[in-house]
Coordinates of C-alpha atoms and ligand atoms in Angstrom, one line a residue:
X1 CA 8.9 13.9 14.3
X2 CA 11.2 16.4 13.4
X3 CA 14.6 15.4 11.8
X4 CA 16.0 12.5 13.6
X5 CA 19.4 13.9 13.9
X6 CA 18.3 17.6 14.0
X7 CA 19.2 18.3 17.7
X8 CA 22.7 17.1 16.9
X9 CA 23.0 19.2 13.7
X10 CA 21.4 22.4 14.8
X11 CA 21.9 24.5 18.0
X12 CA 18.9 26.3 19.6
X13 CA 18.5 30.0 18.2
X14 CA 16.4 32.6 20.0
X15 CA 14.2 35.3 18.4
X16 CA 16.6 38.3 17.5
X17 CA 15.5 41.8 19.4
X18 CA 15.9 45.2 18.2
X19 CA 19.2 46.9 19.3
X20 CA 18.7 48.5 22.8
X21 CA 19.5 52.0 21.7
X22 CA 16.4 51.8 19.1
X23 CA 14.0 50.1 21.1
X24 CA 14.3 52.3 24.2
X25 CA 13.3 55.4 21.7
X26 CA 9.8 53.8 20.9
X27 CA 7.0 51.5 22.4
X28 CA 7.1 49.0 19.7
X29 CA 7.6 45.3 20.4
X30 CA 11.4 44.5 21.2
X31 CA 11.5 41.5 18.9
X32 CA 13.0 42.3 15.5
X33 CA 10.6 40.9 13.1
X34 CA 7.0 41.6 13.0
X35 CA 5.6 38.4 10.9
X36 CA 7.7 36.0 12.9
X37 CA 10.5 35.7 15.5
X38 CA 13.0 33.9 13.2
X39 CA 13.5 33.6 9.5
X40 CA 11.6 30.8 8.0
X41 CA 14.5 28.6 7.4
X42 CA 15.8 28.8 10.8
X43 CA 12.1 28.2 12.1
X44 CA 12.0 24.8 10.1
X45 CA 15.3 23.9 11.6
X46 CA 14.5 24.8 14.9
X47 CA 11.4 22.7 14.5
X48 CA 13.4 19.8 13.4
X49 CA 15.4 19.9 16.6
X50 CA 12.3 18.2 18.2
X51 CA 13.6 14.7 18.6
X52 CA 10.3 12.8 19.1
X53 CA 11.3 11.8 22.6
X54 CA 8.2 9.7 22.9
X55 CA 6.9 11.0 26.0
X56 CA 6.0 14.7 25.3
X57 CA 6.9 16.4 28.7
X58 CA 6.6 19.7 26.8
X59 CA 3.0 19.0 26.4
X60 CA 2.6 18.0 30.0
X61 CA 4.5 21.2 30.9
X62 CA 2.0 23.4 29.0
X63 CA -1.1 24.2 30.9
X64 CA -3.1 24.2 27.6
X65 CA -1.5 20.6 26.6
X66 CA -0.5 22.2 23.5
X67 CA 0.4 19.4 21.0
X68 CA 4.1 20.6 20.6
X69 CA 5.7 17.5 19.0
X70 CA 2.9 17.5 16.5
X71 CA 3.1 21.1 15.4
X72 CA 6.8 21.3 15.4
X73 CA 7.1 18.3 13.1
X74 CA 4.4 19.8 10.6
X75 CA 6.7 23.1 10.5
X76 CA 9.9 21.0 9.8
X77 CA 7.7 19.6 7.0
X78 CA 6.7 23.0 5.7
X79 CA 2.8 22.1 6.2
X80 CA 2.1 25.4 8.1
X81 CA -1.7 25.3 7.7
X82 CA -1.9 21.9 9.4
X83 CA 0.4 23.2 12.2
X84 CA -2.0 26.1 12.8
X85 CA -5.0 23.7 12.9
X86 CA -3.1 21.6 15.4
X87 CA -2.2 24.5 17.4
X88 CA -5.6 26.1 17.5
X89 CA -7.3 23.2 18.7
X90 CA -5.9 23.7 22.1
X91 CA -5.1 27.5 22.2
X92 CA -7.5 30.2 21.3
X93 CA -4.7 33.0 21.4
X94 CA -1.3 31.5 20.3
X95 CA -0.4 35.0 19.4
X96 CA -0.9 36.2 23.1
X97 CA 1.2 33.0 24.5
X98 CA 3.8 33.2 21.6
X99 CA 4.8 36.4 22.7
X100 CA 4.1 36.5 26.6
X101 CA 4.4 32.9 27.8
X102 CA 7.2 32.1 30.1
X103 CA 7.3 28.9 28.2
X104 CA 7.2 26.2 31.1
X105 CA 7.1 23.6 28.2
X106 CA 10.8 24.5 27.3
X107 CA 11.5 23.8 31.0
X108 CA 10.1 20.4 30.6
X109 CA 11.6 19.8 26.9
X110 CA 13.6 16.4 27.1
X111 CA 16.5 18.1 25.1
X112 CA 16.8 20.5 28.1
X113 CA 18.3 17.6 30.3
X114 CA 21.8 17.9 28.9
X115 CA 21.4 20.4 25.9
X116 CA 19.3 23.6 25.2
X117 CA 15.5 23.1 24.7
X118 CA 13.4 23.4 21.4
X119 CA 12.4 27.0 20.9
X120 CA 8.8 26.1 21.4
X121 CA 7.6 29.7 22.0
X122 CA 8.9 31.1 19.0
X123 CA 7.5 28.4 16.8
X124 CA 4.1 29.0 18.2
X125 CA 4.5 32.7 17.6
X126 CA 5.6 32.1 14.0
X127 CA 2.7 29.8 13.3
X128 CA 0.2 32.2 14.9
X129 CA 1.5 35.1 12.9
X130 CA 1.7 33.0 9.6
X131 CA -1.8 32.0 10.1
X132 CA -3.1 35.6 10.5
X133 CA -0.8 36.6 7.4
X134 CA -2.3 33.9 5.4
X135 CA -5.9 34.7 6.4
X136 CA -6.4 31.2 8.1
X137 CA -7.7 32.9 11.4
X138 CA -11.6 33.2 10.7
X139 CA -14.2 33.3 13.1
X140 CA -15.6 30.1 13.7
X141 CA -19.4 29.8 13.3
X142 CA -21.6 27.8 15.8
X143 CA -23.6 25.1 13.8
X144 CA -26.8 25.8 15.7
X145 CA -27.8 28.5 18.3
X146 CA -29.0 27.1 21.9
X147 CA -31.0 30.2 23.0
X148 CA -28.9 29.9 26.3
X149 CA -27.6 33.3 27.7
X150 CA -24.1 33.4 29.3
X151 CA -22.6 36.4 31.2
X152 CA -18.9 36.7 31.4
X153 CA -17.6 39.1 33.6
X154 CA -14.0 40.4 33.0
X155 CA -12.5 40.5 29.4
X156 CA -8.8 39.3 30.3
X157 CA -7.5 36.0 28.7
X158 CA -9.8 33.9 31.0
X159 CA -13.0 35.8 30.0
X160 CA -12.0 36.1 26.4
X161 CA -11.1 32.3 26.2
X162 CA -14.6 31.4 28.0
X163 CA -16.5 33.6 25.8
X164 CA -14.8 32.4 22.5
X165 CA -15.7 28.8 23.5
X166 CA -19.0 29.5 24.6
X167 CA -20.1 31.3 21.6
X168 CA -18.6 28.7 19.5
X169 CA -20.8 26.2 21.0
X170 CA -23.8 28.3 20.2
X171 CA -24.8 30.1 23.5
X172 CA -25.2 34.0 23.5
X173 CA -22.3 35.5 25.5
X174 CA -22.3 39.0 26.8
X175 CA -19.0 40.1 28.2
X176 CA -19.1 42.8 31.0
X177 CA -15.9 44.8 31.4
X178 CA -15.3 47.6 33.8
X179 CA -12.5 49.2 31.7
X180 CA -13.2 51.2 28.3
X181 CA -11.8 48.4 26.2
X182 CA -11.6 44.6 26.3
X183 CA -8.3 42.8 27.1
X184 CA -7.9 43.1 30.8
X185 CA -4.3 42.8 31.8
X186 CA -3.2 42.1 28.4
X187 CA -4.1 45.7 27.4
X188 CA -4.0 47.9 30.6
X189 CA -1.0 46.0 32.4
X190 CA 1.3 44.5 30.0
X191 CA 3.4 47.2 28.1
X192 CA 3.2 47.8 24.2
X193 CA 7.1 46.9 24.0
X194 CA 6.1 43.3 25.1
X195 CA 2.8 43.1 22.8
X196 CA 1.3 45.7 20.9
X197 CA -2.5 46.4 21.5
X198 CA -2.9 45.7 17.8
X199 CA -2.3 42.4 18.4
X200 CA -5.5 42.3 20.6
X201 CA -7.8 44.2 18.2
X202 CA -6.7 41.6 15.5
X203 CA -7.9 38.8 17.6
X204 CA -11.2 40.5 18.8
X205 CA -12.0 41.1 15.1
X206 CA -12.2 37.2 14.4
X207 CA -14.1 36.1 17.7
X208 CA -16.9 33.9 17.0
X209 CA -20.1 35.8 16.3
X210 CA -22.4 35.7 19.3
X211 CA -20.4 37.7 21.9
X212 CA -21.7 41.0 22.8
X213 CA -19.1 43.4 24.8
X214 CA -20.5 45.8 27.2
X215 CA -17.2 47.8 28.5
X216 CA -17.4 50.5 31.0
X217 CA -19.7 48.3 33.1
X218 CA -18.7 47.5 36.8
X219 CA -20.7 44.4 37.9
X220 CA -21.6 44.7 41.5
X221 CA -22.5 48.3 41.2
X222 CA -25.0 48.4 38.2
X223 CA -26.0 45.7 37.4
X224 CA -25.4 43.8 40.8
X225 CA -24.0 40.4 40.7
X226 CA -27.3 39.0 41.8
X227 CA -29.2 40.7 39.0
X228 CA -26.8 39.3 36.5
X229 CA -27.0 36.0 37.6
X230 CA -30.8 36.1 37.6
X231 CA -30.7 37.2 34.1
X232 CA -28.6 34.6 32.6
X233 CA -28.5 30.8 32.4
X234 CA -24.8 30.9 33.5
X235 CA -22.4 33.3 35.0
X236 CA -18.6 33.5 34.5
X237 CA -16.4 35.5 37.1
X238 CA -13.2 36.2 35.3
X239 CA -12.3 39.4 37.2
X240 CA -8.7 39.0 37.8
X241 CA -6.8 39.2 41.1
X242 CA -6.3 43.1 41.1
X243 CA -5.8 44.0 44.7
X244 CA -2.2 45.2 44.9
X245 CA 0.3 44.3 47.8
X246 CA 1.3 47.5 49.6
X247 CA 4.4 48.5 51.4
X248 CA 3.8 48.8 55.1
X249 CA 6.7 51.1 56.2
X250 CA 7.0 54.8 57.6
X251 CA 6.8 57.2 54.9
X252 CA 4.6 55.3 52.4
X253 CA 2.1 58.3 52.3
X254 CA 4.8 60.7 50.7
X255 CA 4.2 61.9 47.1
X256 CA 6.3 60.2 44.7
X257 CA 5.3 56.8 45.7
X258 CA 3.2 55.1 43.3
X259 CA 1.7 51.4 42.7
X260 CA 3.1 49.6 39.8
X261 CA -0.4 49.0 38.2
X262 CA -1.2 52.8 38.4
X263 CA 2.1 53.4 36.8
X264 CA 1.8 50.9 34.1
X265 CA -2.1 51.4 33.3
X266 CA -1.6 54.9 32.8
X267 CA 1.2 54.6 30.3
X268 CA -0.9 52.1 28.5
X269 CA -3.9 54.4 28.6
X270 CA -1.6 57.2 27.2
X271 CA -0.4 54.9 24.1
X272 CA -3.9 53.8 23.5
X273 CA -5.3 57.3 23.3
X274 CA -7.3 57.1 26.3
X275 CA -5.3 59.6 28.3
X276 CA -3.5 62.7 27.0
X277 CA -0.7 62.6 29.6
X278 CA 0.9 60.3 32.1
X279 CA 0.9 62.2 35.8
X280 CA 3.5 59.7 37.0
X281 CA 6.0 60.0 34.0
X282 CA 9.5 59.6 35.4
X283 CA 11.4 61.7 32.7
X284 CA 14.6 62.8 34.2
X285 CA 13.8 61.3 37.7
X286 CA 15.7 58.8 39.8
X287 CA 13.4 56.0 40.1
X288 CA 13.6 52.9 42.4
X289 CA 11.3 49.9 41.7
X290 CA 10.5 47.6 44.5
X291 CA 9.9 43.9 43.2
X292 CA 12.2 41.9 41.1
X293 CA 9.5 40.0 39.4
X294 CA 7.9 40.4 35.9
X295 CA 5.9 43.5 37.0
X296 CA 8.8 45.3 38.2
X297 CA 10.5 44.4 35.0
X298 CA 7.8 45.9 32.9
X299 CA 7.9 49.2 35.2
X300 CA 11.8 49.0 34.4
X301 CA 11.1 49.0 30.6
X302 CA 8.6 51.8 30.9
X303 CA 10.8 54.0 32.9
X304 CA 13.5 53.7 30.2
X305 CA 11.4 54.5 27.6
X306 CA 9.9 57.6 29.6
X307 CA 13.5 59.0 29.8
X308 CA 14.3 58.3 33.6
X309 CA 17.7 59.5 34.6
X310 CA 18.6 56.5 36.8
X311 CA 16.5 53.2 37.4
X312 CA 17.1 50.6 40.0
X313 CA 15.2 47.3 40.8
X314 CA 15.4 46.2 44.4
X315 CA 14.3 42.5 45.5
X316 CA 13.9 41.4 49.0
X317 CA 14.9 37.7 48.2
X318 CA 18.5 36.7 47.3
X319 CA 19.4 36.4 43.4
X320 CA 18.4 32.9 42.1
X321 CA 21.2 30.5 41.1
X322 CA 22.7 30.5 37.7
X323 CA 21.6 26.9 37.1
X324 CA 18.9 24.5 38.5
X325 CA 19.6 23.3 42.3
X326 CA 19.3 19.9 43.4
X327 CA 15.6 20.6 44.5
X328 CA 14.5 21.8 41.4
X329 CA 15.1 19.2 38.9
X330 CA 14.1 18.9 35.4
X331 CA 11.0 18.7 34.3
X332 CA 9.9 21.2 36.9
X333 CA 10.1 25.0 35.8
X334 CA 13.7 26.1 36.2
X335 CA 14.1 28.5 38.9
X336 CA 17.2 30.2 37.7
X337 CA 18.6 33.7 37.4
X338 CA 16.9 35.5 34.3
X339 CA 17.4 38.8 32.7
X340 CA 14.2 40.2 31.0
X341 CA 14.5 42.2 27.7
X342 CA 13.9 45.3 30.2
X343 CA 16.8 44.5 32.3
X344 CA 19.0 44.0 29.1
X345 CA 18.2 47.7 28.4
X346 CA 19.8 48.9 31.6
X347 CA 19.2 49.9 35.2
X348 CA 20.7 48.4 38.6
X349 CA 19.7 45.1 40.1
X350 CA 19.8 44.7 43.7
X351 CA 18.9 41.4 45.8
X352 CA 18.4 40.6 49.4
X353 CA 17.6 44.5 50.3
X354 CA 14.7 45.2 52.7
X355 CA 13.2 48.6 52.7
X356 CA 12.9 49.9 56.4
X357 CA 11.4 53.6 55.9
X358 CA 11.1 56.4 53.4
X359 CA 11.7 59.9 53.9
X360 CA 10.9 63.3 52.2
X361 CA 10.8 66.9 52.0
X362 CA 7.6 69.2 51.9
X363 CA 5.7 65.8 51.8
X364 CA 7.6 64.6 48.7
X365 CA 9.9 61.5 48.7
X366 CA 13.6 62.1 48.7
X367 CA 15.1 58.9 50.0
X368 CA 14.7 55.3 50.6
X369 CA 16.2 53.8 53.6
X370 CA 16.9 50.1 54.0
X371 CA 19.3 47.2 54.9
X372 CA 20.9 44.3 53.1
X373 CA 19.2 41.2 54.5
X374 CA 21.6 39.7 57.4
X375 CA 24.0 42.6 57.3
X376 CA 24.2 45.5 59.8
X377 CA 24.1 49.0 58.9
X378 CA 21.3 51.3 57.2
X379 CA 21.7 52.4 53.4
X380 CA 20.3 55.4 52.1
X381 CA 19.3 55.7 48.3
X382 CA 18.1 59.1 46.8
X383 CA 14.9 58.6 44.8
X384 CA 12.3 60.8 43.2
X385 CA 9.9 58.2 42.2
X386 CA 9.4 54.8 44.0
X387 CA 7.3 52.4 42.2
X388 CA 5.6 49.4 44.2
X389 CA 5.8 46.3 42.3
X390 CA 5.1 44.0 45.1
X391 CA 2.6 41.6 43.7
X392 CA -1.0 41.2 44.2
X393 CA -3.2 39.9 47.2
X394 CA -6.1 38.5 45.2
X395 CA -9.2 39.5 43.6
X396 CA -11.6 42.2 45.0
X397 CA -14.6 39.9 46.1
X398 CA -16.3 42.2 48.6
X399 CA -19.4 42.7 46.4
X400 CA -19.4 39.2 45.1
X401 CA -19.5 37.8 48.9
X402 CA -22.3 40.4 49.8
X403 CA -24.6 40.1 46.7
X404 CA -24.2 36.4 46.0
X405 CA -22.5 34.7 48.9
X406 CA -19.4 33.5 46.9
X407 CA -17.0 31.3 49.0
X408 CA -13.4 32.6 49.1
X409 CA -10.5 30.7 50.4
X410 CA -8.1 31.9 53.3
X411 CA -5.8 33.8 50.5
X412 CA -9.1 35.6 49.5
X413 CA -9.2 33.7 46.0
X414 CA -12.6 32.5 44.9
X415 CA -13.2 28.7 45.5
X416 CA -14.2 26.5 42.8
X417 CA -14.3 22.5 42.3
X418 CA -12.5 20.7 39.6
X419 CA -14.9 21.9 36.9
X420 CA -14.3 25.6 37.8
X421 CA -17.9 25.8 39.6
X422 CA -18.2 28.1 42.6
X423 CA -20.5 27.3 45.6
X424 CA -23.4 29.1 43.9
X425 CA -25.2 27.0 41.2
X426 CA -24.4 28.2 37.7
X427 CA -21.6 30.5 38.8
X428 CA -18.0 29.6 37.6
X429 CA -14.9 31.4 37.9
X430 CA -11.6 31.1 35.9
X431 CA -8.2 32.7 35.7
X432 CA -6.5 34.8 38.3
X433 CA -9.8 35.5 40.4
X434 CA -9.4 31.9 41.3
X435 CA -5.6 30.9 41.1
X436 CA -4.4 34.3 42.5
X437 CA -2.0 36.4 40.2
X438 CA -0.7 33.9 37.6
X439 CA 0.0 33.6 33.8
X440 CA -1.9 34.1 30.6
X441 CA -1.6 30.5 29.6
X442 CA -3.3 29.5 32.8
X443 CA -6.1 32.0 32.3
X444 CA -6.7 30.9 28.9
X445 CA -6.8 27.1 30.0
X446 CA -9.0 27.8 32.8
X447 CA -11.3 30.0 30.6
X448 CA -11.7 27.0 28.1
X449 CA -12.4 24.5 30.8
X450 CA -15.2 26.2 32.4
X451 CA -16.6 26.8 28.9
X452 CA -16.7 23.2 28.5
X453 CA -18.2 22.7 32.0
X454 CA -20.9 25.2 31.4
X455 CA -21.7 23.9 27.8
X456 CA -22.1 20.5 29.2
X457 CA -24.7 21.7 31.9
X458 CA -26.6 23.9 29.6
X459 CA -27.0 21.2 27.0
X460 CA -28.2 18.9 29.8
X461 CA -31.0 21.3 30.3
X462 CA -31.9 21.8 26.5
Ligands
LIG1 C1 2.3 44.1 34.7 C2 1.9 42.5 34.4 C3 2.7 41.7 33.5 C4 2.7 40.5 33.3 N1 3.2 39.7 32.2 C5 2.9 38.5 31.8 C6 3.4 38.1 31.0 O1 4.3 38.5 30.4 N2 3.1 36.7 30.8 C7 2.3 36.0 31.4 O2 1.8 34.8 31.1 N3 1.5 36.6 32.4 C8 1.9 37.9 32.7 N4 1.2 38.6 33.6 C9 -0.1 37.9 34.3 C10 -1.2 37.8 33.3 O3 -1.4 39.2 32.8 C11 -2.6 37.5 34.2 O4 -2.1 36.1 34.7 C12 -3.8 37.4 33.3 O5 -3.9 38.4 32.8 C13 -5.0 37.0 34.1 O6 -6.2 36.8 33.2 P1 -7.6 37.0 33.9 O7 -8.5 36.9 32.6 O8 -7.8 36.0 35.0 O9 -7.6 38.5 34.5 P2 -7.2 39.8 33.9 O10 -6.5 40.0 32.8 O11 -6.7 40.6 35.3 O12 -8.6 40.5 33.5 C14 -9.7 40.9 34.7 C15 -10.6 41.8 33.9 O13 -11.8 41.8 34.6 C16 -12.1 43.3 34.7 N5 -13.0 43.3 36.0 C17 -12.8 43.1 37.4 N6 -13.7 43.4 38.2 C18 -14.8 43.6 37.3 C19 -16.2 44.0 37.6 N7 -16.6 43.8 38.7 N8 -16.8 44.3 36.5 C20 -16.5 44.2 35.2 N9 -15.2 44.0 35.2 C21 -14.4 43.7 36.0 C22 -11.0 43.9 34.8 O14 -11.3 45.4 34.2 C23 -10.0 43.3 33.8 O15 -10.2 43.6 32.7 C24 1.3 39.9 34.0 C25 0.7 40.7 34.9 C26 1.0 42.1 35.2 C27 0.5 42.5 36.2
LIG2 S1 1.3 28.0 25.7 FE1 3.4 28.4 27.0 S2 3.6 26.5 27.8 FE2 2.1 26.2 26.1 S3 3.4 25.7 24.4 FE3 2.8 27.8 24.3 S4 4.9 28.7 25.2 FE4 4.9 26.6 25.9

């Protein structure tokens, strides 16, 4: 596996990003190379750093159980096609995770105990990009059609993974999507500077035959959930967790306060040609983003590119430590201070700050008032646009409960058993709708898992 002494010979190299001054002037991906994040030679040596530790904690750390030591070894041996075959066996969309996954696998890499981990995500992206460039990614065709019909509601990574696996197994799949185009948060939430939408189009073009997309259809209104279930042999709920957490302080109603998803979706629609103009564009404005997480960071990168005069990102919690704490040992996900590519581009970051109220003039926001947690005294910050990136409270299940009697848990997420089945027969759920706001890699893993469960059920009935 890899080169026996590779991890001693070569240091970890991370993919190069384009210079900040260049990248904030456009919406293209921040990483420098379009075909792979590292040069081919560097990729080989980085793969050669995998030391065949024997127990692949990296694979355990990956929700898809990607065979990381295997594909790293194949890249080291220059057997890229085989590496792609290995990767594609567990991951339907390595070009998405290779760009966007926070890489819990790297947090679990044995090398990371006292050195820097293998650059697994960059290797994954390079394999995926090489596979597309070489024409190895072809739509897999089912051996036989089963005549069974499955409805998938939602076309984010969970719905797409379920649809791809079910179509591959020979079932006729119809994907219902409320938005104008498929992709879920991949298309409408995540900005182009993290993943350009052409990456989604490229994947849609090679999905297995047997998938019919019906976009612009909101299930629950027309058709109803009950009608859709009656019309299909199985139903997949993959509707995400779209309900935003709001800010409950005086002044919330002022003009100039916007939810992160309204802000991000709008800009993505402008870039995608669905909208002519962004009503919330912050050019020349003083912007505050509440929420120090990934969504807040995506808002920060968007505000930079729109030409904001000043941007700051405020987080209620204190800053995480620079290194793992005693209660956060390897191989758990390292809860440490991170700087995203958007945060590298500028803007202020404030931690342990609580917003108490907002004030304005003539109905428009002008100031945010708050306090440092645990310290006396009010701080007033001038602001034109306040973006609320406070997370999500779960899926919108009102019509699902009314029309199907779907069970939800105390947090409002859809309840499933270990196979991904809900309390209603032949109705399954995957992704954020069941987990609460989570990650793409989990959505793909759950989409694949329920497809397998549905396939087993449908085959029993053949
Ligand atoms: C701004 C932002 C940035 C993120 N960045 C990252 C990242 O870098 N890396 C990462 O791993 N994760 C990231 N995430 C999280 C990740 O996007 C989600 O975990 C993932 O997309 C969930 O996939 P899903 O398929 O469950 O749902 P979604 O992607 O939310 O897709 C659900 C789809 O269902 C559709 N839908 C909902 N209700 C209906 C209905 N009634 N009828 C028809 N269609 C319906 C919606 O329109 C949507 O298209 C980010 C999230 C946000 C908000
Ligand atoms: S999908 Fe994520 S966790 Fe799995 S190998 Fe790729 S980067 Fe690592």
